[in-house]
Coordinates of C-alpha atoms and ligand atoms in Angstrom, one line a residue:
M1 CA 11.5 6.7 -18.8
A2 CA 12.3 9.1 -21.5
D3 CA 12.3 6.1 -23.8
A4 CA 8.7 5.2 -24.3
K5 CA 9.6 1.7 -25.4
L6 CA 10.7 0.3 -22.1
N7 CA 9.4 -3.1 -21.0
V8 CA 8.0 -2.9 -17.5
G9 CA 6.9 -5.6 -15.0
F10 CA 4.6 -5.7 -12.1
L11 CA 4.7 -8.1 -9.1
G12 CA 1.6 -8.5 -6.9
L13 CA -1.9 -8.1 -8.2
G14 CA -3.9 -7.5 -5.1
I15 CA -6.4 -4.7 -4.5
M16 CA -3.8 -2.1 -5.3
G17 CA -1.4 -3.9 -7.7
E18 CA -4.0 -4.9 -10.2
A19 CA -5.3 -1.4 -10.6
M20 CA -1.8 0.1 -10.8
A21 CA -0.6 -2.4 -13.4
R22 CA -3.8 -1.8 -15.4
N23 CA -3.0 1.9 -15.5
L24 CA 0.5 1.2 -16.8
L25 CA -1.0 -1.1 -19.4
K26 CA -3.7 1.3 -20.5
S27 CA -1.2 4.2 -20.7
G28 CA 0.3 2.8 -23.9
L29 CA 3.6 4.3 -22.7
F30 CA 5.4 1.0 -22.5
A31 CA 6.5 -1.7 -25.0
S32 CA 5.0 -4.3 -22.7
V33 CA 3.7 -4.9 -19.2
T34 CA 4.5 -8.3 -17.7
V35 CA 2.7 -9.3 -14.6
W36 CA 3.2 -12.0 -11.9
N37 CA 1.2 -12.8 -8.8
R38 CA 1.8 -15.6 -6.2
T39 CA -1.6 -16.9 -7.1
L40 CA -1.0 -17.0 -10.8
A41 CA -4.7 -17.3 -11.8
K42 CA -5.1 -13.6 -10.7
C43 CA -3.0 -12.6 -13.7
Q44 CA -5.6 -13.7 -16.2
T45 CA -7.7 -10.6 -16.2
L46 CA -4.8 -8.4 -17.1
V47 CA -3.6 -10.9 -19.6
S48 CA -7.0 -10.7 -21.3
E49 CA -6.5 -6.9 -21.4
G50 CA -3.1 -7.2 -23.1
A51 CA -0.5 -7.8 -20.4
K52 CA 2.1 -10.6 -20.6
M53 CA 2.4 -13.0 -17.7
A54 CA 5.5 -14.6 -16.3
E55 CA 5.5 -17.6 -13.9
T56 CA 8.1 -16.2 -11.5
P57 CA 9.4 -12.9 -10.3
A58 CA 12.8 -13.8 -11.8
A59 CA 11.2 -14.2 -15.2
V60 CA 9.5 -10.8 -14.9
V61 CA 12.6 -9.0 -13.9
S62 CA 14.8 -10.7 -16.5
S63 CA 12.4 -9.7 -19.3
C64 CA 11.8 -6.1 -18.1
D65 CA 13.8 -2.9 -17.8
I66 CA 12.0 -1.8 -14.7
T67 CA 9.8 -4.0 -12.4
F68 CA 7.4 -2.5 -9.9
A69 CA 6.1 -4.5 -6.9
M70 CA 3.0 -4.0 -4.6
L71 CA 3.0 -6.8 -2.1
A72 CA 1.3 -7.4 1.2
D73 CA 3.9 -6.9 3.9
P74 CA 7.6 -7.4 4.7
D75 CA 7.4 -11.2 4.5
A76 CA 5.9 -11.0 1.0
A77 CA 8.3 -8.3 -0.2
L78 CA 11.3 -10.4 1.0
A79 CA 9.9 -13.7 -0.4
A80 CA 9.4 -12.1 -3.9
V81 CA 13.1 -10.9 -3.9
F82 CA 15.0 -13.7 -2.0
G83 CA 12.8 -16.7 -2.6
D84 CA 13.3 -19.4 -5.2
N85 CA 13.1 -17.8 -8.7
G86 CA 12.9 -14.5 -7.0
V87 CA 13.8 -11.0 -8.2
L88 CA 17.5 -11.5 -7.4
K89 CA 17.7 -14.4 -9.9
G90 CA 16.6 -12.1 -12.7
I91 CA 18.4 -8.9 -11.8
S92 CA 21.4 -7.8 -13.9
A93 CA 23.3 -4.6 -14.6
G94 CA 21.1 -1.6 -15.0
K95 CA 17.7 -3.2 -14.3
G96 CA 15.4 -1.2 -12.0
Y97 CA 13.4 -2.6 -9.1
V98 CA 10.8 -0.3 -7.5
D99 CA 9.1 -1.7 -4.4
M100 CA 5.8 0.2 -3.7
S101 CA 4.7 -2.1 -0.9
T102 CA 4.3 -0.6 2.6
V103 CA 7.2 -2.1 4.6
D104 CA 9.7 -1.0 7.3
E105 CA 13.0 0.5 6.6
A106 CA 15.0 -2.6 7.4
T107 CA 13.1 -4.7 4.9
S108 CA 13.5 -2.0 2.2
T109 CA 17.2 -1.6 2.9
K110 CA 17.8 -5.3 2.8
I111 CA 16.1 -5.5 -0.6
G112 CA 17.8 -2.4 -1.9
E113 CA 21.3 -3.6 -0.9
A114 CA 20.7 -7.0 -2.5
V115 CA 19.4 -5.5 -5.8
T116 CA 22.3 -3.1 -6.0
A117 CA 24.9 -5.8 -5.1
A118 CA 23.6 -7.7 -8.1
G119 CA 24.1 -4.7 -10.4
G120 CA 20.5 -3.4 -10.3
R121 CA 19.0 -0.1 -9.2
F122 CA 16.5 0.3 -6.4
V123 CA 13.8 2.7 -5.5
E124 CA 11.2 2.3 -2.7
G125 CA 7.9 3.9 -3.6
P126 CA 5.1 3.3 -1.1
V127 CA 1.9 5.1 -1.8
S128 CA -1.0 6.8 0.0
G129 CA -4.4 6.5 -1.4
S130 CA -6.7 3.5 -1.4
K131 CA -8.4 1.3 -4.0
K132 CA -10.3 4.1 -5.7
P133 CA -7.2 6.4 -6.1
A134 CA -5.3 3.4 -7.4
I135 CA -8.0 2.8 -10.0
D136 CA -8.1 6.5 -10.9
G137 CA -4.3 6.9 -11.0
Q138 CA -4.5 9.4 -8.2
L139 CA -2.1 7.9 -5.7
I140 CA 0.5 9.9 -3.7
I141 CA 3.9 8.3 -4.2
M142 CA 6.7 8.6 -1.7
G143 CA 10.0 7.8 -3.3
A144 CA 13.5 7.2 -2.0
G145 CA 16.7 5.5 -3.2
D146 CA 18.3 5.7 -6.6
K147 CA 17.5 9.3 -7.8
E148 CA 18.2 8.5 -11.4
L149 CA 15.8 5.6 -11.4
Y150 CA 13.2 7.7 -9.5
E151 CA 13.4 10.3 -12.3
Q152 CA 13.2 7.5 -15.0
C153 CA 10.0 6.3 -13.3
Q154 CA 8.3 9.7 -13.5
P155 CA 6.1 8.7 -16.5
A156 CA 5.0 5.6 -14.7
F157 CA 4.5 7.5 -11.5
R158 CA 2.4 10.0 -13.4
V159 CA 0.2 7.2 -14.7
M160 CA -0.3 5.6 -11.3
G161 CA -0.4 8.8 -9.1
K162 CA -1.2 12.5 -8.9
K163 CA 2.1 13.5 -7.2
S164 CA 5.4 11.9 -6.3
F165 CA 7.9 13.0 -3.7
Y166 CA 11.6 12.2 -3.6
L167 CA 12.5 12.0 0.1
G168 CA 16.2 10.9 0.0
A169 CA 18.1 7.7 0.7
T170 CA 16.4 4.3 0.9
G171 CA 14.4 4.1 4.1
A172 CA 13.1 7.7 4.1
A173 CA 10.0 6.8 2.1
A174 CA 9.3 3.7 4.1
R175 CA 9.5 5.8 7.3
M176 CA 7.3 8.5 5.8
K177 CA 4.6 6.0 4.8
L178 CA 4.6 4.5 8.2
V179 CA 4.2 7.9 9.9
V180 CA 1.3 8.8 7.5
N181 CA -0.5 5.5 8.2
M182 CA 0.1 5.7 11.9
V183 CA -1.8 9.0 11.8
M184 CA -4.5 7.4 9.6
G185 CA -4.9 4.4 11.9
S186 CA -5.1 6.6 15.0
M187 CA -7.7 8.9 13.3
M188 CA -9.8 5.9 12.3
G189 CA -9.6 4.5 15.8
A190 CA -10.8 7.8 17.3
F191 CA -13.5 8.2 14.7
C192 CA -14.9 4.8 15.4
E193 CA -14.9 5.4 19.2
G194 CA -16.8 8.7 18.5
M195 CA -19.4 6.9 16.3
A196 CA -19.8 4.2 19.0
L197 CA -20.2 6.7 21.8
A198 CA -22.6 8.8 19.8
E199 CA -24.9 5.8 19.2
K200 CA -24.7 4.5 22.8
S201 CA -25.5 8.0 24.2
G202 CA -28.6 8.3 22.1
L203 CA -27.3 10.5 19.3
E204 CA -27.8 10.1 15.6
Q205 CA -24.6 9.0 13.9
T206 CA -25.6 10.9 10.7
A207 CA -25.8 14.1 12.8
L208 CA -22.3 13.4 14.1
L209 CA -21.0 12.9 10.5
E210 CA -22.6 16.1 9.4
I211 CA -21.2 18.1 12.3
L212 CA -17.7 16.7 11.8
G213 CA -18.0 17.3 8.1
L214 CA -18.7 21.0 8.5
G215 CA -15.9 21.9 10.9
A216 CA -12.1 21.8 11.1
M217 CA -12.1 18.0 11.3
A218 CA -13.8 17.5 8.0
N219 CA -11.9 15.0 5.9
P220 CA -12.6 12.5 3.0
M221 CA -11.9 9.5 5.2
F222 CA -14.7 10.2 7.7
A223 CA -17.0 11.1 4.9
L224 CA -16.3 7.9 3.0
K225 CA -16.1 5.5 5.9
G226 CA -18.9 6.9 8.0
P227 CA -21.7 5.4 6.0
A228 CA -19.9 2.0 5.9
I229 CA -19.7 2.1 9.6
M230 CA -23.3 3.0 10.0
S231 CA -24.3 0.0 7.8
R232 CA -21.6 -2.2 9.4
S233 CA -20.6 -3.3 5.9
Y234 CA -16.9 -3.3 5.2
P235 CA -16.0 -4.3 1.6
P236 CA -12.2 -4.1 1.6
A237 CA -10.5 -1.1 0.0
F238 CA -7.7 -1.0 2.6
P239 CA -7.7 -4.4 4.4
L240 CA -7.7 -4.0 8.2
K241 CA -4.8 -6.5 8.5
H242 CA -2.6 -4.1 6.5
Q243 CA -3.5 -1.1 8.7
Q244 CA -2.6 -3.1 11.8
K245 CA 0.7 -4.1 10.1
D246 CA 1.4 -0.5 9.5
L247 CA 0.7 0.5 13.1
R248 CA 2.9 -2.4 14.3
L249 CA 5.8 -1.2 12.1
A250 CA 5.3 2.4 13.0
L251 CA 5.4 1.5 16.7
A252 CA 8.6 -0.5 16.1
L253 CA 10.1 2.6 14.5
G254 CA 9.0 4.7 17.5
D255 CA 10.6 2.1 19.8
S256 CA 13.9 2.2 18.0
L257 CA 14.0 5.9 18.5
N258 CA 12.6 6.1 22.0
Q259 CA 9.7 8.1 20.6
P260 CA 6.6 7.7 22.8
L261 CA 3.5 6.9 20.7
P262 CA 0.7 6.3 23.2
V263 CA -2.1 7.2 20.9
A264 CA -0.9 5.0 18.1
A265 CA -0.3 2.2 20.6
A266 CA -3.9 2.4 21.8
A267 CA -5.1 2.4 18.2
N268 CA -3.0 -0.6 17.4
E269 CA -4.8 -2.5 20.3
S270 CA -8.2 -1.7 18.7
F271 CA -7.0 -3.0 15.3
K272 CA -5.6 -6.1 17.0
A273 CA -8.9 -6.7 18.7
A274 CA -10.8 -6.3 15.4
K275 CA -8.4 -8.7 13.7
A276 CA -9.0 -11.2 16.5
L277 CA -12.7 -10.9 15.7
G278 CA -12.0 -12.2 12.2
R279 CA -12.0 -8.7 10.6
G280 CA -8.5 -8.8 9.1
D281 CA -9.7 -9.1 5.5
D282 CA -12.4 -6.5 5.8
D283 CA -11.9 -2.8 5.2
F284 CA -10.0 -1.1 8.0
A285 CA -13.2 0.8 9.0
A286 CA -14.2 -2.6 10.5
V287 CA -12.2 -1.5 13.6
Y288 CA -15.6 -0.2 14.6
E289 CA -16.5 -3.7 15.4
A290 CA -13.9 -3.7 18.2
T291 CA -15.9 -0.9 19.8
Q292 CA -19.0 -3.1 19.9
Q293 CA -17.6 -5.7 22.2
K294 CA -19.2 -6.0 25.6
Ligands
NDP301 N1 -5.3 -1.3 -0.2 C1 -5.0 -0.1 0.1 O1 -5.8 0.9 0.3 C2 -3.5 0.3 0.2 C3 -2.5 -0.7 0.4 N2 -1.2 -0.3 0.5 C4 -0.2 -1.3 0.7 O2 0.0 -1.9 -0.5 C5 0.4 -3.3 -0.3 C6 -0.6 -4.1 -1.1 O3 -1.9 -3.9 -0.5 P1 -3.2 -4.5 -1.2 O4 -3.2 -4.5 -2.6 O5 -4.4 -3.8 -0.5 O6 -3.1 -6.0 -0.6 P2 -3.8 -7.3 -1.0 O7 -3.9 -8.1 0.3 O8 -5.1 -7.1 -1.8 O9 -2.7 -8.0 -2.0 C7 -1.5 -8.5 -1.4 C8 -0.7 -9.0 -2.5 O10 0.5 -9.6 -1.9 C9 0.7 -10.9 -2.4 N3 1.3 -11.7 -1.4 C10 0.9 -11.9 -0.1 N4 1.8 -12.7 0.6 C11 2.8 -13.0 -0.4 C12 4.0 -13.8 -0.3 N5 4.4 -14.4 0.8 N6 4.7 -13.9 -1.4 C13 4.3 -13.3 -2.6 N7 3.2 -12.5 -2.7 C14 2.5 -12.4 -1.6 C15 -0.7 -11.4 -2.7 O11 -0.7 -12.5 -3.5 P3 -1.9 -13.6 -3.6 O12 -2.9 -13.0 -4.5 O13 -1.3 -14.8 -4.0 O14 -2.4 -13.7 -2.2 C16 -1.3 -10.1 -3.4 O15 -0.8 -10.0 -4.7 C17 0.4 -3.5 1.2 O16 1.7 -3.3 1.6 C18 -0.5 -2.4 1.7 O17 -0.2 -2.0 3.0 C19 -0.8 1.0 0.4 C20 -1.8 2.0 0.1 C21 -3.2 1.7 0.1
LIG302 O1 -2.2 2.7 3.1 C1 -3.3 2.9 2.9 C2 -3.8 4.1 2.3 O2 -5.0 4.3 2.2 O3 -3.0 5.0 2.0

């Protein structure tokens, strides 16, 4: 976006999308930021901060040069594009569509092909980093697809993130994001089992956290989620249902390649069990609750 006067759009104002759209708005780099959310009422806060609102994805895309999306899952990403008054109804020659949702390669490819067939340009740009990095503009952005559009998005990516990577043709970023989140889900599953075993065997969980934090396994995720697990309070930063979706999609990728993934498969079972306990909308640290079942 060498031209600072571009109009940009944003579809999906959930935990991540609202923070990302706000950073685009606050940057002052764009002529306008137009937002849409399936539950339209959620647009009001950003509108009160200066965003425009449109009633359909098509209306956003038709009024913007580049539209970003941050939607729940493959069904949501596909609905926003192929549904009534979806993105495809607003796309025309040269317009950019950047889907930053975590989805599988098939979903991303289907969207990319439809957008380009309509004359538009497509980049997939899933991110790593949770609610706080989204608020702080410190996400890690994995990009793939149209290289020219990716370059044009650099100012926006710098507002939303701390680093972006161009990984190749459409599908590469979707795969990378699933690999990253497969590792994250497996780590969280193992961590929660450790916390559970520590407590059951008469050890202090605080001591375990400190010991882990001083050694080679020290990491921000354990440090951040440890206290939440100890208090068994899980306000959602990364909803558990999305982590389980990512494990499911990563396992499907492994299946398609005959890549054995026994650790991730076991972690997925823990997340499924936590979801069955009604923890899907809690933070993904609530997978700890699955370790508490008799
Ligand atoms: N939270 C996190 O830490 C991170 C999340 N991600 C990924 O980012 C994406 C968004 O996550 P997050 O913001 O946490 O999720 P939320 O659950 O907070 O928000 C989901 C968004 O998707 C919309 N949506 C859901 N279903 C549909 C549908 N069928 N049609 C149209 N819109 C729909 C919701 O609209 P409505 O308000 O109407 O329900 C909402 O805007 C996910 O793919 C997630 O895996 C990636 C990195 C970090
Ligand atoms: O996808 C989730 C994240 O924290 O990254």
